[in-house]
Coordinates of C-alpha atoms in Angstrom, one line a residue:
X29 CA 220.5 148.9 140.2
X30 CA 217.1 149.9 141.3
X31 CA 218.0 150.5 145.0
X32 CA 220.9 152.6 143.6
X33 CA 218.8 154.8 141.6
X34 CA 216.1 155.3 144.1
X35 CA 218.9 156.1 146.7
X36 CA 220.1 158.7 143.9
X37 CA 216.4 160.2 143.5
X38 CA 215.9 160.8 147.2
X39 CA 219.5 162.2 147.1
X40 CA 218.7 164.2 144.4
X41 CA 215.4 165.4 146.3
X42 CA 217.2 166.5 149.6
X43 CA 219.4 168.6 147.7
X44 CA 216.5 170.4 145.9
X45 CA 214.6 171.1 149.2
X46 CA 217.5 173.6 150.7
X47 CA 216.4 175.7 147.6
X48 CA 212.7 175.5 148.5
X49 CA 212.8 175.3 152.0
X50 CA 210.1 178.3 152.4
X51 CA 207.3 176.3 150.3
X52 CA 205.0 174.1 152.4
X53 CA 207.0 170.4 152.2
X54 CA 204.7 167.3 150.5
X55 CA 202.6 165.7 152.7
X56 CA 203.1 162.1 153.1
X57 CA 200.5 159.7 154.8
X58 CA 201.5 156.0 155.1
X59 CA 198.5 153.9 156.1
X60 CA 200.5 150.8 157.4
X61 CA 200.2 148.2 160.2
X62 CA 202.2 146.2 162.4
X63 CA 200.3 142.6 161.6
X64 CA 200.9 143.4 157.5
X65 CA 204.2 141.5 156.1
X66 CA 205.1 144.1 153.5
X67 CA 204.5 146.8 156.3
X68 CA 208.3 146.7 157.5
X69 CA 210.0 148.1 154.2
X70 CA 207.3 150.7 153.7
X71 CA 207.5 152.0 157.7
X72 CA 211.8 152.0 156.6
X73 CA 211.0 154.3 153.6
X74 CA 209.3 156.6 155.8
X75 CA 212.4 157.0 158.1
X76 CA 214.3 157.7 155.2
X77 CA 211.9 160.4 154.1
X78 CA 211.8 161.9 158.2
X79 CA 215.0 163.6 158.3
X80 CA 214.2 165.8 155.0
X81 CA 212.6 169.4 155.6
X82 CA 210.7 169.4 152.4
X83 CA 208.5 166.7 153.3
X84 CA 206.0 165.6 156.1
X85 CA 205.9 162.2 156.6
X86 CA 203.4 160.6 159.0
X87 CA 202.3 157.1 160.0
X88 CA 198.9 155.9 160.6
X89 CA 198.3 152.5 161.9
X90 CA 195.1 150.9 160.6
X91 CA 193.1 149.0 162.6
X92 CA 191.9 146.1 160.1
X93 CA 194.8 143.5 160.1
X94 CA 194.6 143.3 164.1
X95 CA 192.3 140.0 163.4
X96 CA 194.9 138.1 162.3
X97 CA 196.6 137.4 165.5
X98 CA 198.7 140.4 166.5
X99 CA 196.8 143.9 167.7
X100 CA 198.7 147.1 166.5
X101 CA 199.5 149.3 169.3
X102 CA 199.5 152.4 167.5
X103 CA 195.9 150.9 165.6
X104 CA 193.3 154.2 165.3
X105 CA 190.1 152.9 163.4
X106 CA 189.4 156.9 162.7
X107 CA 192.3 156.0 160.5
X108 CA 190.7 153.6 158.6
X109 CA 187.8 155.6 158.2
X110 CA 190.2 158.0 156.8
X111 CA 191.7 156.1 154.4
X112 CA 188.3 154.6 153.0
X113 CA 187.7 158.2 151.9
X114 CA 190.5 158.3 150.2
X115 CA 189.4 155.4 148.5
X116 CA 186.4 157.1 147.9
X117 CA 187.5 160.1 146.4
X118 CA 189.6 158.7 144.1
X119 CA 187.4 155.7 143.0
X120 CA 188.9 153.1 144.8
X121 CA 187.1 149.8 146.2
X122 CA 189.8 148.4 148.5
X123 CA 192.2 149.9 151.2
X124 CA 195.3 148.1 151.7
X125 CA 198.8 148.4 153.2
X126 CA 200.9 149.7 152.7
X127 CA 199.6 152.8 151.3
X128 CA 200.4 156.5 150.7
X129 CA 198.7 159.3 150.3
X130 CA 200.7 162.2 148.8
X131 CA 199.4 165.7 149.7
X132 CA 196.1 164.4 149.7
X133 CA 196.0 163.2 146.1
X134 CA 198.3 160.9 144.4
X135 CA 198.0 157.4 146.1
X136 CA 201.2 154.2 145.7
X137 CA 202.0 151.6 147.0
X138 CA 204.3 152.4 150.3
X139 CA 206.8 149.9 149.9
X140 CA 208.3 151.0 146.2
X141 CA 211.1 153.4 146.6
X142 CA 210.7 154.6 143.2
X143 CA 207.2 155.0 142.5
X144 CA 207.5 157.0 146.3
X145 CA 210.1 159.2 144.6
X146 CA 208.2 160.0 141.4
X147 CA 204.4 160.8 143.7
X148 CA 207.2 163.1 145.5
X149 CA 208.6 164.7 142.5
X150 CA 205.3 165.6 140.9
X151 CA 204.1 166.8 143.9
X152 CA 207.0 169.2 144.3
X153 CA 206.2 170.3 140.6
X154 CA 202.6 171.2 141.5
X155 CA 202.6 172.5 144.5
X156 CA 202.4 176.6 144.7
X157 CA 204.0 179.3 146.5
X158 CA 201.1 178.7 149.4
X159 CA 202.5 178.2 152.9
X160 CA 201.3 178.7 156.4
X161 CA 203.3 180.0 159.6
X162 CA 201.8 178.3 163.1
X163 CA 202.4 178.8 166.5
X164 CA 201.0 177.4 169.6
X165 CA 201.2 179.0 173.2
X166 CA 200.0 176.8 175.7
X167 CA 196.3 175.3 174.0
X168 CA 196.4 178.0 171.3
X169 CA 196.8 177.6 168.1
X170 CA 197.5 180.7 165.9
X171 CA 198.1 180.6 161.9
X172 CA 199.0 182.9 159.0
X173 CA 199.1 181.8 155.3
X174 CA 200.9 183.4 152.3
X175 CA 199.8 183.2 148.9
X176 CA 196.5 180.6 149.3
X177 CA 193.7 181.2 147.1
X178 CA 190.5 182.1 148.5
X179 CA 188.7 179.7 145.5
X180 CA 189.6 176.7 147.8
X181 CA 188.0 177.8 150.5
X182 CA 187.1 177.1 153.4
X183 CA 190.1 174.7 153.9
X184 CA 190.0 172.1 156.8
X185 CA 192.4 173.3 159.7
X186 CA 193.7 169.8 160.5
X187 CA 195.5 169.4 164.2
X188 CA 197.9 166.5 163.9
X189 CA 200.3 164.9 167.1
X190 CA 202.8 162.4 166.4
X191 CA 205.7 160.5 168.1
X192 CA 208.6 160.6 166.4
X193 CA 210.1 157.3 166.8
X194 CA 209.0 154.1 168.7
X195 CA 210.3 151.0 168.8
X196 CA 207.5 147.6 168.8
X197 CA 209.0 143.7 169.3
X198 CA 205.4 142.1 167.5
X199 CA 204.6 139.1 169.1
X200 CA 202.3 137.5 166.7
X201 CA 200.9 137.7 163.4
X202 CA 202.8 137.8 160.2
X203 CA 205.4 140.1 162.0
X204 CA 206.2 137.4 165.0
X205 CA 209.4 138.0 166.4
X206 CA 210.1 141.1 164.6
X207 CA 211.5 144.6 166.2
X208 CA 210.3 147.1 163.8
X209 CA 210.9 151.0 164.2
X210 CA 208.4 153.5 163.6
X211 CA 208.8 157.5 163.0
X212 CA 206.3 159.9 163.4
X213 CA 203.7 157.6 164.5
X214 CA 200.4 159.5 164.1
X215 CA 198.7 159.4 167.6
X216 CA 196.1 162.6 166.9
X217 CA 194.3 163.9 164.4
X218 CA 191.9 166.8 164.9
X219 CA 190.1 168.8 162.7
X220 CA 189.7 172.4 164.6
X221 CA 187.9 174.5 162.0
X222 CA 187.3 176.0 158.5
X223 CA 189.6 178.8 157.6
X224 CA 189.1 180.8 153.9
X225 CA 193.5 181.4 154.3
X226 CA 193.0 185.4 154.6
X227 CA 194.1 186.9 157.7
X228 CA 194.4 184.8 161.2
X229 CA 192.8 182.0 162.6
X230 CA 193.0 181.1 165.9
X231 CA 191.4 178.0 168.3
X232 CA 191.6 175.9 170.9
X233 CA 193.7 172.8 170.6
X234 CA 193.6 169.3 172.8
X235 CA 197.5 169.0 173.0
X236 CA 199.3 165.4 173.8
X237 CA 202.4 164.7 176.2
X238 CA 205.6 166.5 175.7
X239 CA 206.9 164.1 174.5
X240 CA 204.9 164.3 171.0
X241 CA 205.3 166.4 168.2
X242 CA 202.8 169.0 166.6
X243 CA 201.9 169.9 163.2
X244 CA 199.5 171.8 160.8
X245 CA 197.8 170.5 157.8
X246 CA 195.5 173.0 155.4
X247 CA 193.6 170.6 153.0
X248 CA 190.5 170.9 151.0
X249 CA 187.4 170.5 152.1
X250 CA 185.8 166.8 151.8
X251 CA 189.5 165.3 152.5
X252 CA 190.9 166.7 149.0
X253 CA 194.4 167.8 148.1
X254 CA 196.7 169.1 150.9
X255 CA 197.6 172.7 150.3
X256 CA 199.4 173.6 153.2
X257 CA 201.6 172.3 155.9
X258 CA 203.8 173.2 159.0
X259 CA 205.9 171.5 161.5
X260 CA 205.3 172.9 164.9
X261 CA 208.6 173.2 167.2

């Protein structure tokens, strides 16, 4: 009964995000790694949550499970720096996995389909009529914003590459012998600048293959809530 009515919230939530599809979608940061057990079902959630246009999910591989016998391919330890402030900012001792961060703010456990859908939810409910257009020609990136308050300002510009699926057979670890699929696998994450939202803003980007994928995040500054987001295609 539980799976059914989570499969009927996120339902529910596709449906809704046709009518809002010109609002900046949630944000969703899994913190997840390929040596954690309960990693698999959480990294599955995520691919459920990748084919919706109200939300941005992405996947960041920590690097702090790697000692127990199986080294993540995808590991960044600027991630786990960015999820200890996180922890920080919301007066948190520990990190663990699997985690996510929704738009910046509300934090769950990444492998509970319902507590996913409610972080989602409220984040729909709070979040304003702000959203940014991007483009990128060549190493230039170029944005506009609608409706962002200048009182947040100077929001972090946030540069972010990802891959959007790849498939891992782990070796070792708690995962041996697994072949676990992974969407939007977070492979950079630049910040390019502090932008008030008025006007343009324009810089220099350090792009990745073709074969990645490109996207914009506006947050406040000192890693706070995410106000803004855009795919780039």
């Amino acid at each position: 009964m539980r799976r059914l009515l989570s499969a009927l919230v996120f339902a529910g939530m596709g449906t809704m995000a046709a009518a809002q599809s010109a609002s900046s979608p949630v944000v969703v940061e899994l913190y997840t790694s390929q040596g954690c057990s309960s990693c698999p079902s959480a990294d599955r959630l995520l691919e459920k949550l990748a084919g919706r246009e109200d939300v941005l999910p992405l996947s960041l591989h920590v690097d702090y499970w790697d000692y127990i016998g199986w080294k993540d391919t995808f590991a960044n330890p600027a991630f786990t720096d960015r999820q200890k402030v996180y922890a920080r900012n919301m007066g948190e001792r520990m990190i663990y996995t699997p985690q996510m961060i929704i738009n910046g703010g509300a934090h769950v456990v990444g492998n509970r389909p319902m507590d996913v859908a409610d972080a989602l939810t409220d984040a729909k409910s709070r979040s304003g009529a702000g959203a940014v257009s991007a483009s990128l020609q060549g190493t230039r990136l170029t944005l506009s914003a609608k409706a962002l308050s200048p009182d947040g300002s100077p929001y972090l510009v946030q540069f972010v590459t990802y891959l959007p699926e790849e498939t891992v057979r782990i070796g070792r670890g708690e995962n041996a012998g697994k072949e676990v699929t992974y969407v939007n696998v977070v492979s950079g994450w630049q910040h390019v600048g502090d932008w008030d939202g008025q006007g343009t803003f324009s810089a220099d980007v350090q792009t990745t293959p073709e074969q990645d994928e490109h996207a914009v995040i506006l947050q406040k500054r000192n890693q706070g809530a995410v106000v803004a987001a855009a795919r780039l295609r």
